[in-house]
Tab-separated table of N, CA and C in Angstrom:
chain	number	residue	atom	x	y	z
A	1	UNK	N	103.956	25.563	85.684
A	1	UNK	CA	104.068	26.629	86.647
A	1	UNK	C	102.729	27.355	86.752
A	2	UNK	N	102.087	27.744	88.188
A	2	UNK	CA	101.177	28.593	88.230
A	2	UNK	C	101.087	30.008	87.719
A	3	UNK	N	100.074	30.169	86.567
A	3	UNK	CA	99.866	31.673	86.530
A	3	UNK	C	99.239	32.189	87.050
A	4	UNK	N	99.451	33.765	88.013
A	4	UNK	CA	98.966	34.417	88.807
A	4	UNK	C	98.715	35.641	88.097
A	5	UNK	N	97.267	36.490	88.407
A	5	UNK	CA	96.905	37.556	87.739
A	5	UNK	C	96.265	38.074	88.702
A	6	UNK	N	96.419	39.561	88.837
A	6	UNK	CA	95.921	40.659	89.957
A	6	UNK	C	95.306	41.409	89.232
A	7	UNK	N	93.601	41.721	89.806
A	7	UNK	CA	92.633	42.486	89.226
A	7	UNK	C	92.427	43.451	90.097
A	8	UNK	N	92.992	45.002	89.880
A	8	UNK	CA	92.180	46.047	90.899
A	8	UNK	C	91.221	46.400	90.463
A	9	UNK	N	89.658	46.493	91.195
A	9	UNK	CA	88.773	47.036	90.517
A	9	UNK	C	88.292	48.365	90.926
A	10	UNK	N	88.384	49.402	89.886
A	10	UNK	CA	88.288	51.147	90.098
A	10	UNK	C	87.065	50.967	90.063
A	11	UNK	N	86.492	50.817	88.933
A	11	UNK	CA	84.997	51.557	88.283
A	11	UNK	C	84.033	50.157	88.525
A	12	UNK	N	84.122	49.213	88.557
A	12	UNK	CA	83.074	48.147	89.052
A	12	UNK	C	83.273	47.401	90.787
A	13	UNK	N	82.435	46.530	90.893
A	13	UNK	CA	82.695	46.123	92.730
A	13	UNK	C	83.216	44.451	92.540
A	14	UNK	N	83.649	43.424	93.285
A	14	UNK	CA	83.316	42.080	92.630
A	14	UNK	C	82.344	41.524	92.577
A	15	UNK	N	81.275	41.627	93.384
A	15	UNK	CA	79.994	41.995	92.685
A	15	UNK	C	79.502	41.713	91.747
A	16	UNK	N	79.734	42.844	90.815
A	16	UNK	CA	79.296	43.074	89.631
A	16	UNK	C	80.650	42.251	88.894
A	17	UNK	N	81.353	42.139	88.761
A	17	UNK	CA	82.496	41.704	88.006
A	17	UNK	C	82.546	39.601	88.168
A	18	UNK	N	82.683	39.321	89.111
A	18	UNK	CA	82.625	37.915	89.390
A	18	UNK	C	81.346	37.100	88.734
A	19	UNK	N	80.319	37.099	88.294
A	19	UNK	CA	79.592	36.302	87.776
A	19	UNK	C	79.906	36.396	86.270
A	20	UNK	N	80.548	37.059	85.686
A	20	UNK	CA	80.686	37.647	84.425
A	20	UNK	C	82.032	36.462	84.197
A	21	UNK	N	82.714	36.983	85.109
A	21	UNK	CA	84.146	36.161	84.833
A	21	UNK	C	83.813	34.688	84.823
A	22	UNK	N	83.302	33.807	85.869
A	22	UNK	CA	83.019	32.679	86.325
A	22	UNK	C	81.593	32.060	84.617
A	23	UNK	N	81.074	32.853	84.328
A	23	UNK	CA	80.408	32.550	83.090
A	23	UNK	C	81.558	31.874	82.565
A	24	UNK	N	82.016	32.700	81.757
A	24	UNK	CA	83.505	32.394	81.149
A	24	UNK	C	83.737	31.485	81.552
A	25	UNK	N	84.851	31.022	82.822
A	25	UNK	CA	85.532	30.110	82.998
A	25	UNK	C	84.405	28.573	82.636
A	26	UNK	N	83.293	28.712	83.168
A	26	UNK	CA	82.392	27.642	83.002
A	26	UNK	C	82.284	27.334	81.288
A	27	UNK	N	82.105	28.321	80.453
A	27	UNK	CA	82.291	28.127	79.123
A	27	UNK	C	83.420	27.482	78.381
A	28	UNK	N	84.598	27.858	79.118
A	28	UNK	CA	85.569	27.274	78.497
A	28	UNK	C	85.874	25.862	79.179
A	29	UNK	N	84.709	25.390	79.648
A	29	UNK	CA	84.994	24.057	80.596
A	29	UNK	C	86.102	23.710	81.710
A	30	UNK	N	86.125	24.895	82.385
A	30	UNK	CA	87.021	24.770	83.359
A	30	UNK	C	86.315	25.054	84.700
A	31	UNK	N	87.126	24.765	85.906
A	31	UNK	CA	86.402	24.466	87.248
A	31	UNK	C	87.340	25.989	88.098
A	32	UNK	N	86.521	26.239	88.941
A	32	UNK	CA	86.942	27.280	89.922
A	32	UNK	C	86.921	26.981	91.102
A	33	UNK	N	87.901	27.172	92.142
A	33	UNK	CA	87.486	27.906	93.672
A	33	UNK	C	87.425	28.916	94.302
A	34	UNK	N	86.514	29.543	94.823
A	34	UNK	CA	86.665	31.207	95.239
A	34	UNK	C	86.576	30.867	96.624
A	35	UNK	N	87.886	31.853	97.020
A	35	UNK	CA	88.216	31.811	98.390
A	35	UNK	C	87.737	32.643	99.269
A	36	UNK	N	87.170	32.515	100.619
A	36	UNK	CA	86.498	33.623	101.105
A	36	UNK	C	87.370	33.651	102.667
A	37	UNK	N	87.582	35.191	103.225
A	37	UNK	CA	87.948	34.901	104.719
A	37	UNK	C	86.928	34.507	105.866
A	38	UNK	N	85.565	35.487	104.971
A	38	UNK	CA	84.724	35.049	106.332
A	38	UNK	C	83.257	34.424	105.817
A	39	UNK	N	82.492	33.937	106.154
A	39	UNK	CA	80.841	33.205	105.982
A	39	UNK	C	80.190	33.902	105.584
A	40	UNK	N	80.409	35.347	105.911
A	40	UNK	CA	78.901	36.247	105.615
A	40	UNK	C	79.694	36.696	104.228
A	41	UNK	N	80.798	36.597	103.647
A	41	UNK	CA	80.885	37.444	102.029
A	41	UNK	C	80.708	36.289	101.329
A	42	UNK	N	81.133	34.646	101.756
A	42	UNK	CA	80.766	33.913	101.095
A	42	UNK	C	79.411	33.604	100.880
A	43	UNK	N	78.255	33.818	102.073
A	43	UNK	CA	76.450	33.394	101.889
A	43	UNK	C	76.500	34.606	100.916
A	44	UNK	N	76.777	36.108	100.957
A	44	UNK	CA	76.555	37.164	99.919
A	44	UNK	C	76.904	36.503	98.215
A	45	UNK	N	77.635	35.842	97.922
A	45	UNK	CA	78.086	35.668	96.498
A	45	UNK	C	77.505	34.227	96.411
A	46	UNK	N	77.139	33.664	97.422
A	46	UNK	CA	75.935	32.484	97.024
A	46	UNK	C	74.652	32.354	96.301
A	47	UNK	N	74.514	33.630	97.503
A	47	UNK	CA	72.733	34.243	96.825
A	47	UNK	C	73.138	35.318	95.734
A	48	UNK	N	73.862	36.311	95.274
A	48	UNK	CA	74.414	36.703	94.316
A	48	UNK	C	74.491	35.794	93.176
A	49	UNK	N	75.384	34.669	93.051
A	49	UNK	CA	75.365	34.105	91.943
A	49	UNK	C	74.436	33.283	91.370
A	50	UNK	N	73.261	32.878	92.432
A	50	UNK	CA	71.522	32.373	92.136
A	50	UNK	C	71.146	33.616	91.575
A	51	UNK	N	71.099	34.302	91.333
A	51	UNK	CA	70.275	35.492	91.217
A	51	UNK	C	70.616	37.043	90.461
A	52	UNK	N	72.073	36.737	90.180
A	52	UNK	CA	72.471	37.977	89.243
A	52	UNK	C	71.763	38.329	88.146
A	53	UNK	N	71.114	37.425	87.445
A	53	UNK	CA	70.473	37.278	86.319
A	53	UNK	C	69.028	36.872	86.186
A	54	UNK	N	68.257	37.471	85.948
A	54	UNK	CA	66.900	36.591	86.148
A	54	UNK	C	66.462	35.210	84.747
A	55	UNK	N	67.803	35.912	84.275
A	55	UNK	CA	67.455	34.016	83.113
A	55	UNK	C	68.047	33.490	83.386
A	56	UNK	N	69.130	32.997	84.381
A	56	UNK	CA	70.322	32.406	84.308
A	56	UNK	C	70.818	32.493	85.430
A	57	UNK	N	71.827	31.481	86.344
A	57	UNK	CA	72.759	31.316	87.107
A	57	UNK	C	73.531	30.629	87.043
A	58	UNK	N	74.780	31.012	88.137
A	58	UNK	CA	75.847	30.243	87.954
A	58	UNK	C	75.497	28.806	88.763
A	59	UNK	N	76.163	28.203	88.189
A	59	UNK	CA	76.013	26.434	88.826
A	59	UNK	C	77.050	26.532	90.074
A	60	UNK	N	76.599	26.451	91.260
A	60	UNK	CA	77.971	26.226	92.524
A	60	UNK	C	77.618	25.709	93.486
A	61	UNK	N	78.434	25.623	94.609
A	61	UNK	CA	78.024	24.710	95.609
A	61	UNK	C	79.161	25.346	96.402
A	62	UNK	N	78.550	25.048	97.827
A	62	UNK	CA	79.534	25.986	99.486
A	62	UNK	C	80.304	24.171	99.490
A	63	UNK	N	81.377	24.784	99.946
A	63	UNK	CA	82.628	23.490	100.302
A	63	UNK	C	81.954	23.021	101.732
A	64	UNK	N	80.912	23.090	102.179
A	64	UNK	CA	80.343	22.576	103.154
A	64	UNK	C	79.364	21.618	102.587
A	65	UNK	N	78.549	21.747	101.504
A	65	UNK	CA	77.775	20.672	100.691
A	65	UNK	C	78.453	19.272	100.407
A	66	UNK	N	77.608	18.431	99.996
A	66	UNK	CA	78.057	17.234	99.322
A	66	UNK	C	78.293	17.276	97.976
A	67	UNK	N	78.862	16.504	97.187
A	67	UNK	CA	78.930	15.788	96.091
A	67	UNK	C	79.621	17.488	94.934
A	68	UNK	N	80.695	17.732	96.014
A	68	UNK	CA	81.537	18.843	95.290
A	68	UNK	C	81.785	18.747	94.234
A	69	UNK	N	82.882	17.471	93.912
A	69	UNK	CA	83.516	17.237	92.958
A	69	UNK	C	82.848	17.454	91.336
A	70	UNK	N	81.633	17.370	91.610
A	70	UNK	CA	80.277	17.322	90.132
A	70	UNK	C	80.287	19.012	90.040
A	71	UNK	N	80.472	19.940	90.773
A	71	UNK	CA	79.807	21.268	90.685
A	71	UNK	C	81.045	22.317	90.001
A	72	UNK	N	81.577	22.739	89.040
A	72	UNK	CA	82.175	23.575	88.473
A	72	UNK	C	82.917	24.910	89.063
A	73	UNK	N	81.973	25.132	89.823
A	73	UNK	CA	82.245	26.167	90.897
A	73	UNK	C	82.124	25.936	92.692
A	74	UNK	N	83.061	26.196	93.233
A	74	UNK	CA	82.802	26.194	94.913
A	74	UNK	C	83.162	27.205	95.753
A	75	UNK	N	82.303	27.781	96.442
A	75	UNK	CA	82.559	29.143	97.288
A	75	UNK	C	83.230	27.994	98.672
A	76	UNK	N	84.556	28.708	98.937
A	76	UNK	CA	84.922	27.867	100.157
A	76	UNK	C	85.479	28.601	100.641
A	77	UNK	N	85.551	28.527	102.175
A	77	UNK	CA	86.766	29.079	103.241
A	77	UNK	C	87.645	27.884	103.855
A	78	UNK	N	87.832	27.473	102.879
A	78	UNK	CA	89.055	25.931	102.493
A	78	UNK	C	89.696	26.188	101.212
A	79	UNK	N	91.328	26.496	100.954
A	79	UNK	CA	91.956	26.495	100.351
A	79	UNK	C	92.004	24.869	99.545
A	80	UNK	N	91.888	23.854	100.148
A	80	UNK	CA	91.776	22.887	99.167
A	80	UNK	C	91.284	22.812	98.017
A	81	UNK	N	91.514	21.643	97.156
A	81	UNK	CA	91.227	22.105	95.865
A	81	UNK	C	89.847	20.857	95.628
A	82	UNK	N	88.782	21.293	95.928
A	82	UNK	CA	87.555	19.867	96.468
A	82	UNK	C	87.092	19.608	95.088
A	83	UNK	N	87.299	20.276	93.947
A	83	UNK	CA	86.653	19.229	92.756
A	83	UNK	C	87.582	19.957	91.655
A	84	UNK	N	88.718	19.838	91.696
A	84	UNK	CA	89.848	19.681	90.400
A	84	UNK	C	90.061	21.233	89.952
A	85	UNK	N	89.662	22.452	90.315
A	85	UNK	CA	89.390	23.660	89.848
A	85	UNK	C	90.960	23.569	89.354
A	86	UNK	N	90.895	24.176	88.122
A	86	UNK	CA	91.839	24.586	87.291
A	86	UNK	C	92.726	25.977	88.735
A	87	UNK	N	90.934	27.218	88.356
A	87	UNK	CA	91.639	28.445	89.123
A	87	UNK	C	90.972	28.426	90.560
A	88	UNK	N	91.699	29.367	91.099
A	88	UNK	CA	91.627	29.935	92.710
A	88	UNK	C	91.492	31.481	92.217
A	89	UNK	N	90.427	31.547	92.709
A	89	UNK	CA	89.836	33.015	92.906
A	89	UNK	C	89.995	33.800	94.594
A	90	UNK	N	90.463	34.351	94.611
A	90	UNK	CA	90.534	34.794	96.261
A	90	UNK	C	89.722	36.407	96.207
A	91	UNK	N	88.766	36.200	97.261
A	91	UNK	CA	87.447	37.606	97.649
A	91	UNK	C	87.716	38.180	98.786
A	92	UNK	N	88.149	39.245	99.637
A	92	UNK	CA	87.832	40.186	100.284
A	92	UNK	C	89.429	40.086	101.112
A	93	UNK	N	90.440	39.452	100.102
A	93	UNK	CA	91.802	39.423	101.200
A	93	UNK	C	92.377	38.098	101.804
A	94	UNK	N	91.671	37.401	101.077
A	94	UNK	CA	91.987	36.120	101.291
A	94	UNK	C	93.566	35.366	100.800
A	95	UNK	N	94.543	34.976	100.849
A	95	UNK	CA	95.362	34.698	100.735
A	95	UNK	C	95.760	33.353	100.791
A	96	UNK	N	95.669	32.554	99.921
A	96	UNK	CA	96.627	30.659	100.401
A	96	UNK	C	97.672	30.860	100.327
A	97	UNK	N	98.284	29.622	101.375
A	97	UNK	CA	99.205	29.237	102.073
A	97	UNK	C	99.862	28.433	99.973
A	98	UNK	N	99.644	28.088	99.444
A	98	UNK	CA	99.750	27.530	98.328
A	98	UNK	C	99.113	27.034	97.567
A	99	UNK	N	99.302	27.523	95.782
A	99	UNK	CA	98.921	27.837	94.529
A	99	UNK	C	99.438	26.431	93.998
A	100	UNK	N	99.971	25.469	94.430
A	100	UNK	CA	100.203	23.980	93.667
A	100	UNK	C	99.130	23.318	92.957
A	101	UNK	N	98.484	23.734	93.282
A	101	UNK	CA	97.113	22.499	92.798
A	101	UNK	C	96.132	23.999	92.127
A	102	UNK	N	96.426	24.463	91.687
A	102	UNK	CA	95.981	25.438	90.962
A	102	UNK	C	96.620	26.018	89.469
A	103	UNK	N	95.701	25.785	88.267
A	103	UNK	CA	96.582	26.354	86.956
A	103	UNK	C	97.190	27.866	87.482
């Protein structure tokens, strides 16, 4: 069965909170999709996650690239599940039609 977990954020933005989390998930060897409604919040957390850190970034790729399935992380405005992601992350109100193919 899918587990579902709801994060309100008071005192931080996702922003600041999403590269932190997605570390994690990459550590524990698991795959993500973050869902976006529109292009411009997904190019924002593209260049965000190149660049949160000046030692370090997250490894990802836009569901418009090639060779998905290799990349751990995918910013998409496609609910599909394009390279095995355990979780579904949903950003700015985004909602799927269905959580099946998602831990």
């Amino acid at each position: 069965m899918t587990e579902v977990n709801f994060y309100k954020l008071v005192r931080s933005s996702a922003e600041g909170v999403l590269p932190r989390l997605l570390e994690k998930i990459i550590k524990d060897s698991l795959r993500a999709t973050i869902l976006f409604q529109n292009n411009e919040k997904l190019e924002e957390f593209d260049e965000i996650l190149w660049t949160y850190e000046s030692r370090s970034f997250i490894p990802h790729t836009k569901f418009t690239d090639k060779n998905l399935f290799h990349q751990p992380i995918i910013l998409s405005m496609n609910e599909k599940n394009l390279n095995n992601s355990d979780i579904l992350i949903t950003i700015d109100g985004s909602s799927p039609s269905s959580l099946d193919n998602f831990e």
